[in-house]
Tab-separated table of C-alpha atoms in Angstrom:
chain	number	residue	atom	x	y	z
A	1	UNK	CA	4.490	16.112	9.704
A	2	UNK	CA	6.287	13.466	11.680
A	3	UNK	CA	8.950	11.843	9.363
A	4	UNK	CA	10.543	8.589	9.256
A	5	UNK	CA	13.394	7.861	6.841
A	6	UNK	CA	14.637	4.610	5.469
A	7	UNK	CA	18.223	4.801	4.230
A	8	UNK	CA	20.475	2.075	2.538
A	9	UNK	CA	23.853	2.682	0.788
A	10	UNK	CA	22.405	4.252	-2.193
A	11	UNK	CA	18.843	5.537	-1.608
A	12	UNK	CA	16.826	7.795	0.645
A	13	UNK	CA	13.088	7.226	1.007
A	14	UNK	CA	11.267	9.941	2.908
A	15	UNK	CA	8.036	8.865	4.674
A	16	UNK	CA	5.993	11.896	5.891
A	17	UNK	CA	3.755	10.295	8.631
A	18	UNK	CA	0.561	12.261	8.898
A	19	UNK	CA	-0.486	13.632	12.343
A	20	UNK	CA	-3.978	12.654	13.503
A	21	UNK	CA	-5.762	15.760	12.498
A	22	UNK	CA	-4.571	15.354	8.915
A	23	UNK	CA	-6.394	11.973	8.555
A	24	UNK	CA	-9.278	12.705	10.997
A	25	UNK	CA	-9.796	16.521	10.422
A	26	UNK	CA	-13.409	16.222	11.536
A	27	UNK	CA	-12.240	15.803	15.018
A	28	UNK	CA	-10.410	19.133	14.704
A	29	UNK	CA	-13.164	21.209	13.221
A	30	UNK	CA	-16.845	20.473	12.069
A	31	UNK	CA	-15.976	22.512	8.767
A	32	UNK	CA	-13.831	19.563	7.742
A	33	UNK	CA	-16.532	16.765	8.265
A	34	UNK	CA	-17.058	16.558	4.500
A	35	UNK	CA	-13.297	16.690	3.593
A	36	UNK	CA	-12.438	14.318	0.671
A	37	UNK	CA	-8.626	14.383	1.126
A	38	UNK	CA	-6.156	14.612	4.019
A	39	UNK	CA	-5.881	17.962	5.760
A	40	UNK	CA	-2.336	19.257	4.786
A	41	UNK	CA	-0.242	22.351	5.742
A	42	UNK	CA	-0.316	24.941	3.037
A	43	UNK	CA	3.392	24.541	2.495
A	44	UNK	CA	3.239	20.676	2.019
A	45	UNK	CA	3.113	20.500	-1.753
A	46	UNK	CA	6.080	22.766	-1.816
A	47	UNK	CA	8.073	20.482	0.396
A	48	UNK	CA	7.212	17.417	-1.689
A	49	UNK	CA	8.223	19.427	-4.757
A	50	UNK	CA	11.593	20.435	-3.209
A	51	UNK	CA	12.233	16.741	-2.562
A	52	UNK	CA	11.346	15.559	-5.986
A	53	UNK	CA	13.520	18.358	-7.584
A	54	UNK	CA	16.483	16.896	-5.522
A	55	UNK	CA	15.753	13.306	-6.696
A	56	UNK	CA	14.638	12.200	-3.215
A	57	UNK	CA	12.067	9.338	-3.179
A	58	UNK	CA	8.894	10.029	-1.241
A	59	UNK	CA	6.353	7.476	-0.053
A	60	UNK	CA	3.286	9.480	1.161
A	61	UNK	CA	0.872	7.258	3.021
A	62	UNK	CA	-1.669	9.849	3.797
A	63	UNK	CA	-4.156	8.993	0.888
A	64	UNK	CA	-4.174	5.267	1.951
A	65	UNK	CA	-4.734	6.177	5.593
A	66	UNK	CA	-7.537	8.650	4.701
A	67	UNK	CA	-9.218	6.007	2.588
A	68	UNK	CA	-9.086	3.421	5.260
A	69	UNK	CA	-10.639	5.772	7.848
A	70	UNK	CA	-13.964	4.952	6.227
A	71	UNK	CA	-13.543	1.389	7.641
A	72	UNK	CA	-11.977	1.973	11.001
A	73	UNK	CA	-10.424	4.951	12.944
A	74	UNK	CA	-6.656	5.048	11.942
A	75	UNK	CA	-5.555	6.543	15.190
A	76	UNK	CA	-6.018	5.688	18.823
A	77	UNK	CA	-9.011	7.404	20.482
A	78	UNK	CA	-7.092	9.161	23.251
A	79	UNK	CA	-3.646	9.290	21.707
A	80	UNK	CA	-1.871	11.159	18.961
A	81	UNK	CA	-0.460	7.948	17.431
A	82	UNK	CA	-1.725	5.582	14.875
A	83	UNK	CA	-3.573	2.257	15.585
A	84	UNK	CA	-1.749	-1.054	14.752
A	85	UNK	CA	-3.901	-1.611	11.814
A	86	UNK	CA	-3.032	1.682	10.231
A	87	UNK	CA	0.709	1.109	11.046
A	88	UNK	CA	0.590	-2.313	9.421
A	89	UNK	CA	-1.111	-0.910	6.289
A	90	UNK	CA	1.621	1.667	5.925
A	91	UNK	CA	4.290	-0.888	6.400
A	92	UNK	CA	2.805	-3.081	3.642
A	93	UNK	CA	2.384	-0.255	1.219
A	94	UNK	CA	5.906	1.075	1.925
A	95	UNK	CA	7.449	-2.366	1.553
A	96	UNK	CA	5.850	-2.595	-1.996
A	97	UNK	CA	7.094	0.859	-2.808
A	98	UNK	CA	10.722	-0.019	-1.740
A	99	UNK	CA	10.663	-3.263	-3.672
A	100	UNK	CA	9.526	-1.331	-6.806
A	101	UNK	CA	11.889	1.708	-6.424
A	102	UNK	CA	15.025	0.623	-4.553
A	103	UNK	CA	17.372	-1.995	-5.619
A	104	UNK	CA	18.267	-3.644	-2.292
A	105	UNK	CA	21.127	-6.287	-2.107
A	106	UNK	CA	19.804	-9.740	-2.133
A	107	UNK	CA	19.538	-11.585	1.285
A	108	UNK	CA	18.144	-14.841	2.365
A	109	UNK	CA	14.445	-14.278	3.397
A	110	UNK	CA	13.936	-14.327	7.232
A	111	UNK	CA	11.146	-16.613	8.302
A	112	UNK	CA	9.716	-14.306	10.929
A	113	UNK	CA	6.978	-15.653	13.092
A	114	UNK	CA	3.701	-13.638	14.284
A	115	UNK	CA	2.024	-13.601	17.603
A	116	UNK	CA	-1.284	-11.813	18.179
A	117	UNK	CA	-1.495	-10.095	21.697
A	118	UNK	CA	-4.018	-7.687	23.218
A	119	UNK	CA	-2.835	-4.441	24.888
A	120	UNK	CA	-4.966	-2.085	26.992
A	121	UNK	CA	-3.660	1.284	27.967
A	122	UNK	CA	-4.664	5.029	28.285
A	123	UNK	CA	-3.628	7.230	25.469
A	124	UNK	CA	-1.163	10.100	25.857
A	125	UNK	CA	-3.686	12.914	25.439
A	126	UNK	CA	-5.938	11.307	28.155
A	127	UNK	CA	-2.893	11.160	30.534
A	128	UNK	CA	-2.296	14.910	29.936
A	129	UNK	CA	-5.603	15.711	31.445
A	130	UNK	CA	-4.105	14.476	34.875
A	131	UNK	CA	-7.549	13.168	35.888
A	132	UNK	CA	-8.116	11.427	39.128
A	133	UNK	CA	-7.017	7.773	39.342
A	134	UNK	CA	-10.709	6.639	39.793
A	135	UNK	CA	-12.019	8.734	36.763
A	136	UNK	CA	-13.964	6.907	34.295
A	137	UNK	CA	-14.300	9.739	31.773
A	138	UNK	CA	-11.778	8.195	29.397
A	139	UNK	CA	-11.425	4.472	29.908
A	140	UNK	CA	-8.500	2.508	28.810
A	141	UNK	CA	-8.449	1.449	25.105
A	142	UNK	CA	-7.729	-2.023	23.798
A	143	UNK	CA	-5.766	-2.916	20.536
A	144	UNK	CA	-4.672	-6.183	19.038
A	145	UNK	CA	-0.954	-6.113	18.138
A	146	UNK	CA	0.821	-8.190	15.498
A	147	UNK	CA	4.039	-8.961	17.474
A	148	UNK	CA	6.995	-9.914	15.272
A	149	UNK	CA	9.140	-12.809	16.524
A	150	UNK	CA	12.576	-14.191	15.166
A	151	UNK	CA	12.492	-17.737	13.765
A	152	UNK	CA	13.545	-19.104	17.092
A	153	UNK	CA	10.577	-17.477	18.857
A	154	UNK	CA	12.467	-14.684	20.564
A	155	UNK	CA	11.301	-11.122	20.111
A	156	UNK	CA	12.465	-9.153	16.972
A	157	UNK	CA	15.598	-7.016	17.270
A	158	UNK	CA	17.329	-4.687	15.114
A	159	UNK	CA	20.529	-5.722	13.143
A	160	UNK	CA	23.578	-3.331	12.928
A	161	UNK	CA	24.595	-5.407	9.868
A	162	UNK	CA	21.219	-4.675	7.970
A	163	UNK	CA	21.457	-2.790	4.651
A	164	UNK	CA	18.229	-0.900	5.549
A	165	UNK	CA	18.183	1.784	8.355
A	166	UNK	CA	15.024	3.474	9.607
A	167	UNK	CA	15.254	6.831	11.281
A	168	UNK	CA	12.104	7.753	13.153
A	169	UNK	CA	10.377	9.234	16.130
A	170	UNK	CA	7.521	8.047	18.516
A	171	UNK	CA	5.559	6.612	15.490
A	172	UNK	CA	8.414	4.237	15.261
A	173	UNK	CA	8.491	3.645	19.093
A	174	UNK	CA	4.914	3.095	19.997
A	175	UNK	CA	4.085	-0.627	20.268
A	176	UNK	CA	7.840	-1.335	20.803
A	177	UNK	CA	8.963	0.961	23.764
A	178	UNK	CA	7.784	-0.365	27.096
A	179	UNK	CA	7.543	3.060	28.722
A	180	UNK	CA	4.928	4.129	26.159
A	181	UNK	CA	2.777	1.249	27.658
A	182	UNK	CA	1.533	-0.188	24.280
A	183	UNK	CA	3.432	-3.372	24.038
A	184	UNK	CA	6.597	-4.435	22.517
A	185	UNK	CA	8.091	-5.833	19.231
A	186	UNK	CA	5.142	-4.746	17.218
A	187	UNK	CA	5.995	-1.309	15.884
A	188	UNK	CA	6.619	0.071	12.445
A	189	UNK	CA	10.126	-1.052	11.949
A	190	UNK	CA	9.316	-4.527	13.008
A	191	UNK	CA	6.206	-4.538	10.661
A	192	UNK	CA	8.421	-3.370	7.748
A	193	UNK	CA	11.036	-5.913	8.432
A	194	UNK	CA	8.431	-8.683	8.499
A	195	UNK	CA	6.920	-7.648	5.177
A	196	UNK	CA	10.288	-7.236	3.572
A	197	UNK	CA	11.444	-10.354	5.017
A	198	UNK	CA	14.921	-8.983	5.844
A	199	UNK	CA	16.809	-7.463	8.929
A	200	UNK	CA	16.557	-3.769	9.531
A	201	UNK	CA	18.489	-1.450	11.732
A	202	UNK	CA	16.928	1.552	13.358
A	203	UNK	CA	17.624	4.808	15.155
A	204	UNK	CA	14.514	6.084	16.803
A	205	UNK	CA	13.936	8.908	19.382
A	206	UNK	CA	10.500	10.009	20.758
A	207	UNK	CA	11.390	13.828	20.930
A	208	UNK	CA	12.462	16.374	18.410
A	209	UNK	CA	11.470	14.397	15.436
A	210	UNK	CA	13.653	13.585	12.464
A	211	UNK	CA	16.090	16.376	13.428
A	212	UNK	CA	17.317	14.590	16.629
A	213	UNK	CA	17.568	11.172	14.816
A	214	UNK	CA	19.569	12.631	11.954
A	215	UNK	CA	21.938	14.035	14.626
A	216	UNK	CA	22.142	10.542	16.187
A	217	UNK	CA	22.952	9.014	12.770
A	218	UNK	CA	25.867	11.260	12.198
């Protein structure tokens, strides 16, 4: 699984971010059309057990995403990443988990502002097909973002002085990194910061997952 990690001075929370086939296994094989739970690697429960034995806090969003798929698709149609609605759901659930499980230092709540914007783009899997420019086989997909702004109306930005640090990969870059083509200031870290009402610092890298971001952190 893709993994984002949130670190403060005392606690580590591991958030295994499910890949698209885990939440929508029916798109991988028709045999999973009647699945009643997320599709997981056979070693996944052992991974969670190892973390628990070491006292590491884990917030697993897979069940919440799987339940929500009955309402709307949780991942972009022609992309490997989650839709904004799924990302916002996980940020809200994770914020509640952190509030209940981690004793963060008190800070003055930040009065972030919201801005709704529509973004239209081709997904990464569609681009991999290298179709002719005039192809209409996979048209661009539109999504609505919840862009997070600072109280003065400027775009959200990370804070090196924050007591919460997120280490992540492309799941923490889509809707923030302009080169990905899905908008800015609206990704997972921003959503978590908004729900927690506190500044957050981040180290995110698209490739090599959590391994590369841990190396950046140290």
